[in-house]
Coordinates of C-alpha atoms in Angstrom, one line a residue:
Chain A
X120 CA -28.1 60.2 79.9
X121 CA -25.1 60.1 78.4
X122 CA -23.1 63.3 79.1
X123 CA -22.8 66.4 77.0
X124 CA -22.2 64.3 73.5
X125 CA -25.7 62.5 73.3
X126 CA -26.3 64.1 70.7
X127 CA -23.7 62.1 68.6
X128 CA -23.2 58.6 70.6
X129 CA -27.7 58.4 70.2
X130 CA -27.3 59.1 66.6
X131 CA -24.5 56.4 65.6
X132 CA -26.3 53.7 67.3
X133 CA -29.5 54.4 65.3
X134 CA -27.9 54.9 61.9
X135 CA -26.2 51.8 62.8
X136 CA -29.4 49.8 63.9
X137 CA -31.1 51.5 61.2
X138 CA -28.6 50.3 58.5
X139 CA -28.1 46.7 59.3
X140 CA -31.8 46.2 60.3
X141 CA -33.1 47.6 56.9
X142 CA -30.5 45.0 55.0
X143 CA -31.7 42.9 56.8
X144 CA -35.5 43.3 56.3
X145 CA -34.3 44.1 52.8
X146 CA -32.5 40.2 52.7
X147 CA -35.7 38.4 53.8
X148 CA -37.8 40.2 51.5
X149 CA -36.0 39.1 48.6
X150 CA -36.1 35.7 50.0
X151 CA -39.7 36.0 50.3
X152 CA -40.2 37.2 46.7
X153 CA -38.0 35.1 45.3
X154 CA -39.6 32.1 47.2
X155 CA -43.2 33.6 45.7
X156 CA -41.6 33.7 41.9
X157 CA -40.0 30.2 41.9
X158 CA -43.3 28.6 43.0
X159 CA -45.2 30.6 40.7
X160 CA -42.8 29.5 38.0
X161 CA -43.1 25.9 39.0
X162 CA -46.9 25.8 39.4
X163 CA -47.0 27.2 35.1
X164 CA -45.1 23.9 34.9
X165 CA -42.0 25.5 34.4
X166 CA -38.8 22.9 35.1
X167 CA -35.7 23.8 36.5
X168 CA -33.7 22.2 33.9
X169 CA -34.8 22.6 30.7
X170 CA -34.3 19.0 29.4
X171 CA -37.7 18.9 27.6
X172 CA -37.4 20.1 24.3
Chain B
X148 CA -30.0 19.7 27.4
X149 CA -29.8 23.1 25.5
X150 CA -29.4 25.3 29.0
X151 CA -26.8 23.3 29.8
X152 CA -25.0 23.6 27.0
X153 CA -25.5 27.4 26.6
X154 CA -24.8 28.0 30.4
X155 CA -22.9 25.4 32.0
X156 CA -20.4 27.1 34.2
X157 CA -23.7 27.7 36.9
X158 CA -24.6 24.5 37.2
X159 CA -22.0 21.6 36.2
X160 CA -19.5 22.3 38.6
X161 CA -20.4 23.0 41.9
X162 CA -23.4 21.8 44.1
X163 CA -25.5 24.6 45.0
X164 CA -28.6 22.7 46.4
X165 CA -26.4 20.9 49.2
X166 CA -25.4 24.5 50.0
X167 CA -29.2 25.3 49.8
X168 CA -29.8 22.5 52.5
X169 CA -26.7 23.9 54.7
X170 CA -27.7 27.1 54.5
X171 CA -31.8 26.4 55.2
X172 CA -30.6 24.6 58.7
X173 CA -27.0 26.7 59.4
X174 CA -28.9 30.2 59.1
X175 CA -31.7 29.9 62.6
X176 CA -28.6 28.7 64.5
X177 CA -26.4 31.9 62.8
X178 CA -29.6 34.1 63.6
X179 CA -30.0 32.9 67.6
X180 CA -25.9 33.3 67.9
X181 CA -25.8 36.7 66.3
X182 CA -28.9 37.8 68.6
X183 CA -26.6 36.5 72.2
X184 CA -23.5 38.2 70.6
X185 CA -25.4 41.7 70.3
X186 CA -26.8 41.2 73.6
X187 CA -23.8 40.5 75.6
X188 CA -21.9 43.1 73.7
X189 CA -24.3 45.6 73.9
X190 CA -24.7 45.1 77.5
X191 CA -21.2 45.5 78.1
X192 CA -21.0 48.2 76.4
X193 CA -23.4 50.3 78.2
X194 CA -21.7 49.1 81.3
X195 CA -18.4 50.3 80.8
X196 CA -17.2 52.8 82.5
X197 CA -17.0 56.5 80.9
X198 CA -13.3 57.2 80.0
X199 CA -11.4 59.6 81.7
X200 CA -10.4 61.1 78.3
X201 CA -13.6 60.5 76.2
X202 CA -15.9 60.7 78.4
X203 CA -19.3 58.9 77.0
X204 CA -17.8 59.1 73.5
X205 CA -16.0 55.8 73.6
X206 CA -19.7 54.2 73.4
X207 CA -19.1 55.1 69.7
X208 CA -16.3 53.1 68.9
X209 CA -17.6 49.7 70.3
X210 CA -19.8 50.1 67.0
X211 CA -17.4 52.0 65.4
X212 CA -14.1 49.6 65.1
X213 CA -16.1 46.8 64.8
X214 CA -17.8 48.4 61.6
X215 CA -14.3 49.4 60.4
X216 CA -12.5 45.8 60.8
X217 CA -15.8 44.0 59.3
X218 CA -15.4 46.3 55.6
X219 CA -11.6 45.0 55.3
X220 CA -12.7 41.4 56.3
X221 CA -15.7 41.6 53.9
X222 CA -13.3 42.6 51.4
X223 CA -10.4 39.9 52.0
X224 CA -14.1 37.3 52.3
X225 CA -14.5 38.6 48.8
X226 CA -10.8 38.2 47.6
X227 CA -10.9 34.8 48.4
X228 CA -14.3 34.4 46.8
X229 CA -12.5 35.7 43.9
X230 CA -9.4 33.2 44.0
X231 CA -12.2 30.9 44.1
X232 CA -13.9 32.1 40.5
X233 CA -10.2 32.9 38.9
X234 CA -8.8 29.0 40.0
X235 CA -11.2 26.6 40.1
X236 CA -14.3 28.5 38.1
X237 CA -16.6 27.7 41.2
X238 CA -20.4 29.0 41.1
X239 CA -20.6 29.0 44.7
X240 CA -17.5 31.7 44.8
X241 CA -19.1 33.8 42.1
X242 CA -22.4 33.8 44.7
X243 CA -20.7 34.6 47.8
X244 CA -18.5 37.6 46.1
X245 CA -21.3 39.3 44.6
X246 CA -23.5 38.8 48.1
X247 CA -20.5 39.7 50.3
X248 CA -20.2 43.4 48.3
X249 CA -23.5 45.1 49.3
X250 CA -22.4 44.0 52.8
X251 CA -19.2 45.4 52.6
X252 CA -20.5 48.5 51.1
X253 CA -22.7 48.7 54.1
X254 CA -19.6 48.5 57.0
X255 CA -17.7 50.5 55.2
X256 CA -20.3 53.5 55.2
X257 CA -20.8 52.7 58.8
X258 CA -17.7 52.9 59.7
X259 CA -17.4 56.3 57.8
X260 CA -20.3 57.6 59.5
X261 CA -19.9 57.1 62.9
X262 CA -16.6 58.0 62.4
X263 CA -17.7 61.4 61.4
X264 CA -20.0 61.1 64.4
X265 CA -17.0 60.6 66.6
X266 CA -14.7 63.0 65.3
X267 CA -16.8 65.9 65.7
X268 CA -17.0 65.8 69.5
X269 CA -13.6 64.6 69.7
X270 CA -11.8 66.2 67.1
X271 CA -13.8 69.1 66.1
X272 CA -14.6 68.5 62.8
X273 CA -16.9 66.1 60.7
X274 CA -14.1 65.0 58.1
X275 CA -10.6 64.7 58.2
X276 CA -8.9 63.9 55.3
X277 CA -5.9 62.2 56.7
X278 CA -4.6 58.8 55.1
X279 CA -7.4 56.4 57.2
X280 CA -10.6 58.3 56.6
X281 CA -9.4 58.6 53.3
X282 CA -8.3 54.8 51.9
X283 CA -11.5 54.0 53.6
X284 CA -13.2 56.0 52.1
X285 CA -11.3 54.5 48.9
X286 CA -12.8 51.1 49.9
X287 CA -16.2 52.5 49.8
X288 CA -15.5 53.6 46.3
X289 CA -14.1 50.2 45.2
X290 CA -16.9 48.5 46.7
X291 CA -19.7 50.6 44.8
X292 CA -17.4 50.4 41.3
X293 CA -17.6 46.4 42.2
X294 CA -21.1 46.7 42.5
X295 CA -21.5 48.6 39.6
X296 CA -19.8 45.8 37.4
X297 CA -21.8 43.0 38.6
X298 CA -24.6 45.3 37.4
X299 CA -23.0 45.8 34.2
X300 CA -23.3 42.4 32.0
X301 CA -26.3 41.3 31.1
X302 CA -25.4 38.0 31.8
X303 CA -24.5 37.2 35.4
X304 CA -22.6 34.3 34.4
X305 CA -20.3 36.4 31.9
X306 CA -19.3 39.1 35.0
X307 CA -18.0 36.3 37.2
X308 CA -14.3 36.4 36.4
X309 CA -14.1 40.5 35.3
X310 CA -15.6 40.8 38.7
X311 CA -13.2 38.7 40.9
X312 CA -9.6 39.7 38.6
X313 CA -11.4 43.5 39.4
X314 CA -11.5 42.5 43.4
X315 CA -8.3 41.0 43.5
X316 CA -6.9 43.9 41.8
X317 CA -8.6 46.3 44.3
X318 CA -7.1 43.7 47.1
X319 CA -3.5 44.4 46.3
X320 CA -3.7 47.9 46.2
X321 CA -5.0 48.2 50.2
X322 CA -1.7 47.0 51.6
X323 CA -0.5 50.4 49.6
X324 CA -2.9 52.3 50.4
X325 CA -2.4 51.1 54.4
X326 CA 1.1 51.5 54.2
X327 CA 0.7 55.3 52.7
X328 CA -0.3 56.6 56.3
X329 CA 2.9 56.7 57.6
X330 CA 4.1 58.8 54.5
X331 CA 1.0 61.1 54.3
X332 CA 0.5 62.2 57.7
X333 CA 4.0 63.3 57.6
X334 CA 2.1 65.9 55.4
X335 CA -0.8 66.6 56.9
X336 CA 0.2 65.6 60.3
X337 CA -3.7 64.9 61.6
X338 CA -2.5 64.4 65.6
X339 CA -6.5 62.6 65.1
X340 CA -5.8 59.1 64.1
X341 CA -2.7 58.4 66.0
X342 CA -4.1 59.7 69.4
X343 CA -7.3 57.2 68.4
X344 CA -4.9 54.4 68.4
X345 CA -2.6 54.9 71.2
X346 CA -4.2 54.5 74.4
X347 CA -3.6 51.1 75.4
X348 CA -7.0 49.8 76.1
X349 CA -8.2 48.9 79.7
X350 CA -10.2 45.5 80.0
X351 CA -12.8 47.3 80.2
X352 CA -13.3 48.4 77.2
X353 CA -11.1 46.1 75.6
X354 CA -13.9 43.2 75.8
X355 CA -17.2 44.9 74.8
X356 CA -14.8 46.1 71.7
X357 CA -14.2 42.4 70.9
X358 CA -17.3 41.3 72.0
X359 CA -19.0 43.2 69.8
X360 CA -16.7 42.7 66.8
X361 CA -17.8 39.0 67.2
X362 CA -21.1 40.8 66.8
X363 CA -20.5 42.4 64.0
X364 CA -18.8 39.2 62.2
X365 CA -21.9 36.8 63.1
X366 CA -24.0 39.4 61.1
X367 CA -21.9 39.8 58.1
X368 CA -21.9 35.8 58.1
X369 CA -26.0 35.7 58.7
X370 CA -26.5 38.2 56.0
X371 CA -23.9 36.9 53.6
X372 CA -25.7 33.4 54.1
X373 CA -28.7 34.7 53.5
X374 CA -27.8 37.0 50.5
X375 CA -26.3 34.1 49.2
X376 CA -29.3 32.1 49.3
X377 CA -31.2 34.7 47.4
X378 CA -28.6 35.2 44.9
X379 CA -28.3 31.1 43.7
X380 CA -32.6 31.6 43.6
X381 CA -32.1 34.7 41.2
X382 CA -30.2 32.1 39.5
X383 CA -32.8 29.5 39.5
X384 CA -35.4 31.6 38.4
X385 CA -33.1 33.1 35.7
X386 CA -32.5 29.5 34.0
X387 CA -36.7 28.7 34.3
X388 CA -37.7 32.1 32.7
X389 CA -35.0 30.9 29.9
X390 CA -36.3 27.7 29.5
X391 CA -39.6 28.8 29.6
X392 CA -39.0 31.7 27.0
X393 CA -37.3 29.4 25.1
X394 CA -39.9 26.9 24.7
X395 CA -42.3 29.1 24.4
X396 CA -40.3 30.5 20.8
X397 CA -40.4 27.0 19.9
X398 CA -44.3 26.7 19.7
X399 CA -44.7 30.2 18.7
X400 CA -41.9 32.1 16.9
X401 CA -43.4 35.3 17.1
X402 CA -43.7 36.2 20.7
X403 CA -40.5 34.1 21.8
X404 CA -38.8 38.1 22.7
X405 CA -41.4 38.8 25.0
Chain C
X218 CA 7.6 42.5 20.7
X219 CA 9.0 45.4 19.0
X220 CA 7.4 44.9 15.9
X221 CA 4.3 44.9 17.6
X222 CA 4.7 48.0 19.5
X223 CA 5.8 49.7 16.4
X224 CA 2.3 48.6 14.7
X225 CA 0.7 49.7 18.0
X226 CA 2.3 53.6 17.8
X227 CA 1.8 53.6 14.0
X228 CA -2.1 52.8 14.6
X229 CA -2.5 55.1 17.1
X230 CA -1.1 57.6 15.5
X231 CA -3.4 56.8 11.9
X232 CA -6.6 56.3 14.4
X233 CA -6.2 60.3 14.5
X234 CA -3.4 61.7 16.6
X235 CA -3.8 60.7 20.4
X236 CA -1.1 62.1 21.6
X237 CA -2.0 65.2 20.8
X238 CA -5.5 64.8 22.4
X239 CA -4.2 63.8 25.3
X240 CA -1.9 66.6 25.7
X241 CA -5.0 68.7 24.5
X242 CA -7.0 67.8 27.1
X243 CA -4.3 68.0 29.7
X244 CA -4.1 71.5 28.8
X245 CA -7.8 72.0 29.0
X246 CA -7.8 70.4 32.8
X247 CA -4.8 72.9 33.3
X248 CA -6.8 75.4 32.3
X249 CA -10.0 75.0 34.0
X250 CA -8.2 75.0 37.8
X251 CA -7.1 78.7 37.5
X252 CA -10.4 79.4 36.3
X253 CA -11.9 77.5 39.3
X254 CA -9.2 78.5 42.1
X255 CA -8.9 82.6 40.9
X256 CA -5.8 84.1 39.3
X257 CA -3.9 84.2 42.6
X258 CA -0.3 82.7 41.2
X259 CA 0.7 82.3 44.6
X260 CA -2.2 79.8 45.6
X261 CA -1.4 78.2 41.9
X262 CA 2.2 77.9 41.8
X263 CA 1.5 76.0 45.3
X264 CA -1.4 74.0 43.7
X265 CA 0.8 73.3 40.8
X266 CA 2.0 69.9 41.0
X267 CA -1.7 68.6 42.3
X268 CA -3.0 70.7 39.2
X269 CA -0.5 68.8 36.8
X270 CA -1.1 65.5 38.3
X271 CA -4.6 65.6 38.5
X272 CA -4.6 66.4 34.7
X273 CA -2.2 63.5 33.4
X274 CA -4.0 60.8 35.8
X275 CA -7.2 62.1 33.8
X276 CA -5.4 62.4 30.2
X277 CA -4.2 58.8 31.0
X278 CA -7.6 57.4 31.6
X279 CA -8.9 58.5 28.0
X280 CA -8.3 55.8 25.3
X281 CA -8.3 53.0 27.9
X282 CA -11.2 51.5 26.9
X283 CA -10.2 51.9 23.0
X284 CA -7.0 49.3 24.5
X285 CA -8.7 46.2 23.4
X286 CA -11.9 47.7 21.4
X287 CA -10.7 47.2 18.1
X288 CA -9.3 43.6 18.2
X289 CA -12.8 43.2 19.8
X290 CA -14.1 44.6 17.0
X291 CA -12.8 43.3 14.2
X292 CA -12.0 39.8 16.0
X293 CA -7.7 39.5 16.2
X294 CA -8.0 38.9 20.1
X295 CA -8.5 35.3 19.6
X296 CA -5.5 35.6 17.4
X297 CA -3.6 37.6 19.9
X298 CA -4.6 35.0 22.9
X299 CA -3.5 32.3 21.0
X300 CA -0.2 33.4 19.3
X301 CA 2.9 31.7 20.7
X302 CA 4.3 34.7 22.6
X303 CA 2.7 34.7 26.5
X304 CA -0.6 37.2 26.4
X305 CA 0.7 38.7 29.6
X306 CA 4.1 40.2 27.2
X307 CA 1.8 41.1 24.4
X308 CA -0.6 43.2 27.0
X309 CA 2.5 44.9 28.6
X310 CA 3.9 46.0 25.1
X311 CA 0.3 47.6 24.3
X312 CA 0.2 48.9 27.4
X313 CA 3.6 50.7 27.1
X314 CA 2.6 51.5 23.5
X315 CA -0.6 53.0 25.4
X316 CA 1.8 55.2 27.8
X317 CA 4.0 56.1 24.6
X318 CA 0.6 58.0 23.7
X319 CA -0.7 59.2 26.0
X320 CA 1.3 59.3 29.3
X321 CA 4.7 60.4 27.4
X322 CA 3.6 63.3 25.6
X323 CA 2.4 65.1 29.0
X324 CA 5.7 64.4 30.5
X325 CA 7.0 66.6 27.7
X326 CA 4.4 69.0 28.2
X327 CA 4.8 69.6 31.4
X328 CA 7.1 72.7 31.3
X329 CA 5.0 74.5 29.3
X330 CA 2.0 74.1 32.0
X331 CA 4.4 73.9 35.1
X332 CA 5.5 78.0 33.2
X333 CA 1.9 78.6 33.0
X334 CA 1.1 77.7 37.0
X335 CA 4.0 79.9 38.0
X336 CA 6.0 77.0 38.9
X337 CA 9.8 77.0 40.0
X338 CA 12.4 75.1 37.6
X339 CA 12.9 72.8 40.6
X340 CA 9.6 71.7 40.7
X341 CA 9.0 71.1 37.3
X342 CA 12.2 69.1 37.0
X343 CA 10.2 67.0 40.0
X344 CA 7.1 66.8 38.5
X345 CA 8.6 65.3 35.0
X346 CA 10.0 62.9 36.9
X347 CA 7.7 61.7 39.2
X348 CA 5.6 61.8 36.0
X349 CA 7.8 60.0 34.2
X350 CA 7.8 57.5 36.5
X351 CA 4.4 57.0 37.5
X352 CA 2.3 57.7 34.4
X353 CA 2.8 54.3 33.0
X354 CA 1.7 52.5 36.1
X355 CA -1.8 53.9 35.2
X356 CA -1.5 52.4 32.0
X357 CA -0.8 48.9 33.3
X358 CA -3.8 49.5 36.0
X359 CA -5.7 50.5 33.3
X360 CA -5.2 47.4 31.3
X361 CA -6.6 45.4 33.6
X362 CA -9.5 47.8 33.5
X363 CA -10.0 47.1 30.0
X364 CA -9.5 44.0 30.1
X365 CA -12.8 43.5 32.3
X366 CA -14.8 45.8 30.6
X367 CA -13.6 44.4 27.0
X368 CA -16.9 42.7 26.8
X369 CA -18.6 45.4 28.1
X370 CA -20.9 47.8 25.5
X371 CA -20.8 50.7 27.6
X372 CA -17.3 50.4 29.4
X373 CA -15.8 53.5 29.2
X374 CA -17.4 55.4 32.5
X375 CA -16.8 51.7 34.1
X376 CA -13.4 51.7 33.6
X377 CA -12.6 55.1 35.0
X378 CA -14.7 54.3 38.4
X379 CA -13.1 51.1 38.4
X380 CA -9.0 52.1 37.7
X381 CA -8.9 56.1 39.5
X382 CA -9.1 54.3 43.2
X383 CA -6.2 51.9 42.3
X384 CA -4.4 54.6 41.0
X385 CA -4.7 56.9 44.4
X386 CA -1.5 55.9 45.9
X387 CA 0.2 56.7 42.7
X388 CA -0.9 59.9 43.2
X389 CA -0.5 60.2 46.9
X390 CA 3.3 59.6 46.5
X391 CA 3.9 61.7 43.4
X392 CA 2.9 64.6 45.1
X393 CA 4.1 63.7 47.9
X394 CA 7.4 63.5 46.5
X395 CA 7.2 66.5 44.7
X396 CA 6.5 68.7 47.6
X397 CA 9.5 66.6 49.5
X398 CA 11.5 68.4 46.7
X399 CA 10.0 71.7 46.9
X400 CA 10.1 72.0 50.8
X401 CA 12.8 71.0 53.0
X402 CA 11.9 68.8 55.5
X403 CA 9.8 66.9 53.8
X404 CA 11.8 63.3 51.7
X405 CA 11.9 63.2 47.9
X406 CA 14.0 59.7 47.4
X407 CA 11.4 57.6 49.9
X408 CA 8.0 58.6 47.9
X409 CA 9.5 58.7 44.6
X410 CA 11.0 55.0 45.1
X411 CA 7.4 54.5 46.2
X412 CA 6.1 55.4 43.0
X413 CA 8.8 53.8 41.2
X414 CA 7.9 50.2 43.0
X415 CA 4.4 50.4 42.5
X416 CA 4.9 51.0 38.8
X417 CA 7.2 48.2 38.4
X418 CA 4.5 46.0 40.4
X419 CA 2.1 47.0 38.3
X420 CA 4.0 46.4 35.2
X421 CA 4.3 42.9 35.9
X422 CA 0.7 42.5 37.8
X423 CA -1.5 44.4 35.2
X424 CA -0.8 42.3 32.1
X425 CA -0.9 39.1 33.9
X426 CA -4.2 40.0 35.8
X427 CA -5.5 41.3 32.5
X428 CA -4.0 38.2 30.6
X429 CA -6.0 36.2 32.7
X430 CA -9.2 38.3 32.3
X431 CA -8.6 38.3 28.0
X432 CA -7.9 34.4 27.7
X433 CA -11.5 33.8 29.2
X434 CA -13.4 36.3 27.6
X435 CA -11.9 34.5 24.5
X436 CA -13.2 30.9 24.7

């Protein structure tokens, strides 16, 4: 496809794609877990601000 | 109140929930505009013609270029994160700083690699080290030493303003580092860099380049959103697990460390 | 001020001679390359000023985290942020008194070394100079450096990640200037100005930057 330097253009665009997909997947993920620890943090009746003691 | 006392520059001064609400509503619209740019972009790109120099090669540098200008605007997005930490001790700029630098990191070691990519066809060789390659490659290392002192304090709160006079530091020596191309290559004299820059572009590849680079800069801001999001709920959860722990000594002594 | 950088010296030279580790370990860097690169005095007397350079940013670099340790340590910083003198004028004067150690000694070294790497009189005339004038803008880097990591138990790696980037284009025009005396088409005055300016910016950048950094790690 594309001329004699497929071999490099091909590669770029999937280390590219690669990278910034993977922080990406990597972003939500922590969302995700972080989303999982504050509501298992605020179910053990933890509150956010600790005015209670 | 003891949390607040103990840690008040997180909380007291800025409004992170109203960010939380922004971001929660600003970050599908970022998402859908990001997906468009890429699209458009990427279509032009394939388009383009091949150049009568470069041949297929120049489908490299719409990726290329636009990695390379989003790890200096990451960087000058994180210097003025950092005037916002050193001036008016804002939380939120702390956040978006120590967000932006994985990001940053990220371009920066794009823009190195397709580089290499690019070079060798062109070029001949994987790595040059002529005055670009090289204060980029600088930047990289700034970025991961950055990284590497948000790491370093136990306390996030205590890192904030080590890590923006650090960035701002780092900011004023690029303009040297930039400026020392002129003076190096009259050294080494890499015909690479200059020949990269000369040919004045055609429209046709002139817009996929910037369409892309509009790309490039909706992800960074989708990401850094995002990041940032995560970061102030690190944050959250720190100060519960404190309070928590810390009520938890009060009833029983003994296992308050664990 | 010069009352304090006479204290500054004097402890620095009770706390167990770092001059003379510094020029110590200069000569050990030195001494490594030829080991490393072969005994080919052609390849080293051209390697020379890289060799030297290389060595002083490295000599420079130790001690930096010891800049602020001890008033850490034994709790004077608070006095030394609150005294009436500005912080940023008491941070230059340690960091000069830091560059008196450390940075000054391998100016005064360098003939020996530049003899020992075959080096021309010329070019050791260049590299005192450059070094002369470029040394201490590692020290002033470096205070901000320390300044960070001040609070830091395990600074000292840190610091050196953190401060050898800044310090490249330092380097890149000392060389450079070297080599534009050593070879003739190549300028000496335009780098060596360079290095000049950027340790007068630095001189007046670092301790500020770093006064900034200290008055908040105070309070």
């Amino acid at each position: 496809m594309f001329g004699e330097h497929a071999g490099f253009i091909i590669p770029s665009y999937i280390i590219s794609f690669c990278a910034i997909s993977g922080m990406a997947i990597f972003i939500m993920a922590q969302y995700k877990s972080r989303k999982q620890e504050l509501k298992r943090l605020e179910e053990a009746g933890v509150k956010r601000r600790a005015s209670n003691d | 109140m003891s949390s607040e006392t103990i840690k008040p520059s997180i909380w007291a001064f800025a409004n992170p929930t109203r960010f939380m609400g922004f971001a929660n509503k600003a970050i599908p619209v970022l998402v859908i505009i990001t997906f468009l740019l890429l699209a458009v972009g990427l279509w032009l790109s394939f388009i383009a013609p091949e150049d009568y120099q470069q041949g297929y090669t120049v489908l490299i540098m719409f990726i290329h270029v636009p990695a390379a200008w989003l790890a200096m605007m990451t960087y000058s997005v994180m210097s003025i994160s950092a005037i916002g930490t050193i001036v008016w001790r804002h939380p939120l700029a702390d956040v978006s700083l120590r967000s932006a630098a994985p990001l940053g990191a990220m371009f920066t070691i794009l823009a190195l690699a397709t580089g290499s990519l690019w070079g060798k066809p062109m070029w001949g060789t994987w790595w040059e080290w002529d005055a670009r390659m090289t204060s980029v490659l600088v930047l990289l290392i700034i970025y991961l030493g950055l990284i590497a002192l948000s790491k370093a304090f136990d306390e996030p709160s205590e890192a904030a303003l080590p890590l923006a006079v650090m960035t701002l530091t780092g900011f004023a020596i690029i303009p040297i580092i930039k400026f020392s191309v002129d003076w190096w290559n009259t050294l080494h004299q890499p015909a690479s860099v200059s020949r990269l820059d000369k040919p004045a572009m055609g429209p046709e590849f002139l817009y996929p380049l910037l369409i892309m680079a509009l790309a490039y800069m909706a992800i960074f801001f989708t990401l850094h959103m995002m990041a940032m999001r995560n970061e102030i709920l690190n944050r959250r959860i720190r100060t519960m697990k404190m309070s928590a722990a810390r009520k938890q000594s009060v009833t029983i002594p003994n296992e308050g460390a664990t | 001020m010069t009352a304090l950088l006479k204290r500054e010296i004097l402890l620095s030279i009770r706390a167990g001679g770092s001059a003379l580790t510094g020029v110590l370990f200069f000569l050990a860097v030195v001494s490594v390359f030829p080991f490393a690169v072969g005994p080919d005095t052609k390849l080293l007397s051209h390697l020379a000023p890289a060799i030297l350079w290389i060595g002083a940013l490295l000599a420079s670099l130790l001690g930096l985290d010891r800049l602020f340790a001890q008033e850490r340590e034994d709790g004077s910083l608070d006095m030394l942020v609150m005294q009436s003198h500005p912080l940023a004028l008491t941070i230059f004067v340690k960091a000069l008194a830091h560059w008196i150690m450390t940075g000054l000694p391998l100016v005064l070294a360098t003939p020996l070394f530049g003899v020992m790497l075959n080096l021309s009189p010329l070019g050791i005339g260049a590299t005192m100079i450059t070094l002369l004038a470029g040394t201490p803008a590692i020290s002033f880097i470096g205070a901000v450096g320390a300044a960070v990591s001040v609070k830091l138990p395990r600074g000292g790696m840190l610091i050196s990640v953190l401060v050898l980037p800044l310090v490249i284009p330092v380097l890149i025009f000392g060389v450079a200037a070297i080599t534009g005396a050593l070879e003739d088409p190549a300028p000496f005055t335009a780098p060596f100005l360079f290095v000049c300016a950027i340790t007068l910016f630095t001189s007046v950048l670092g301790p500020l930057a770093a006064s900034i950094m200290l008055r908040h790690s105070a309070d």
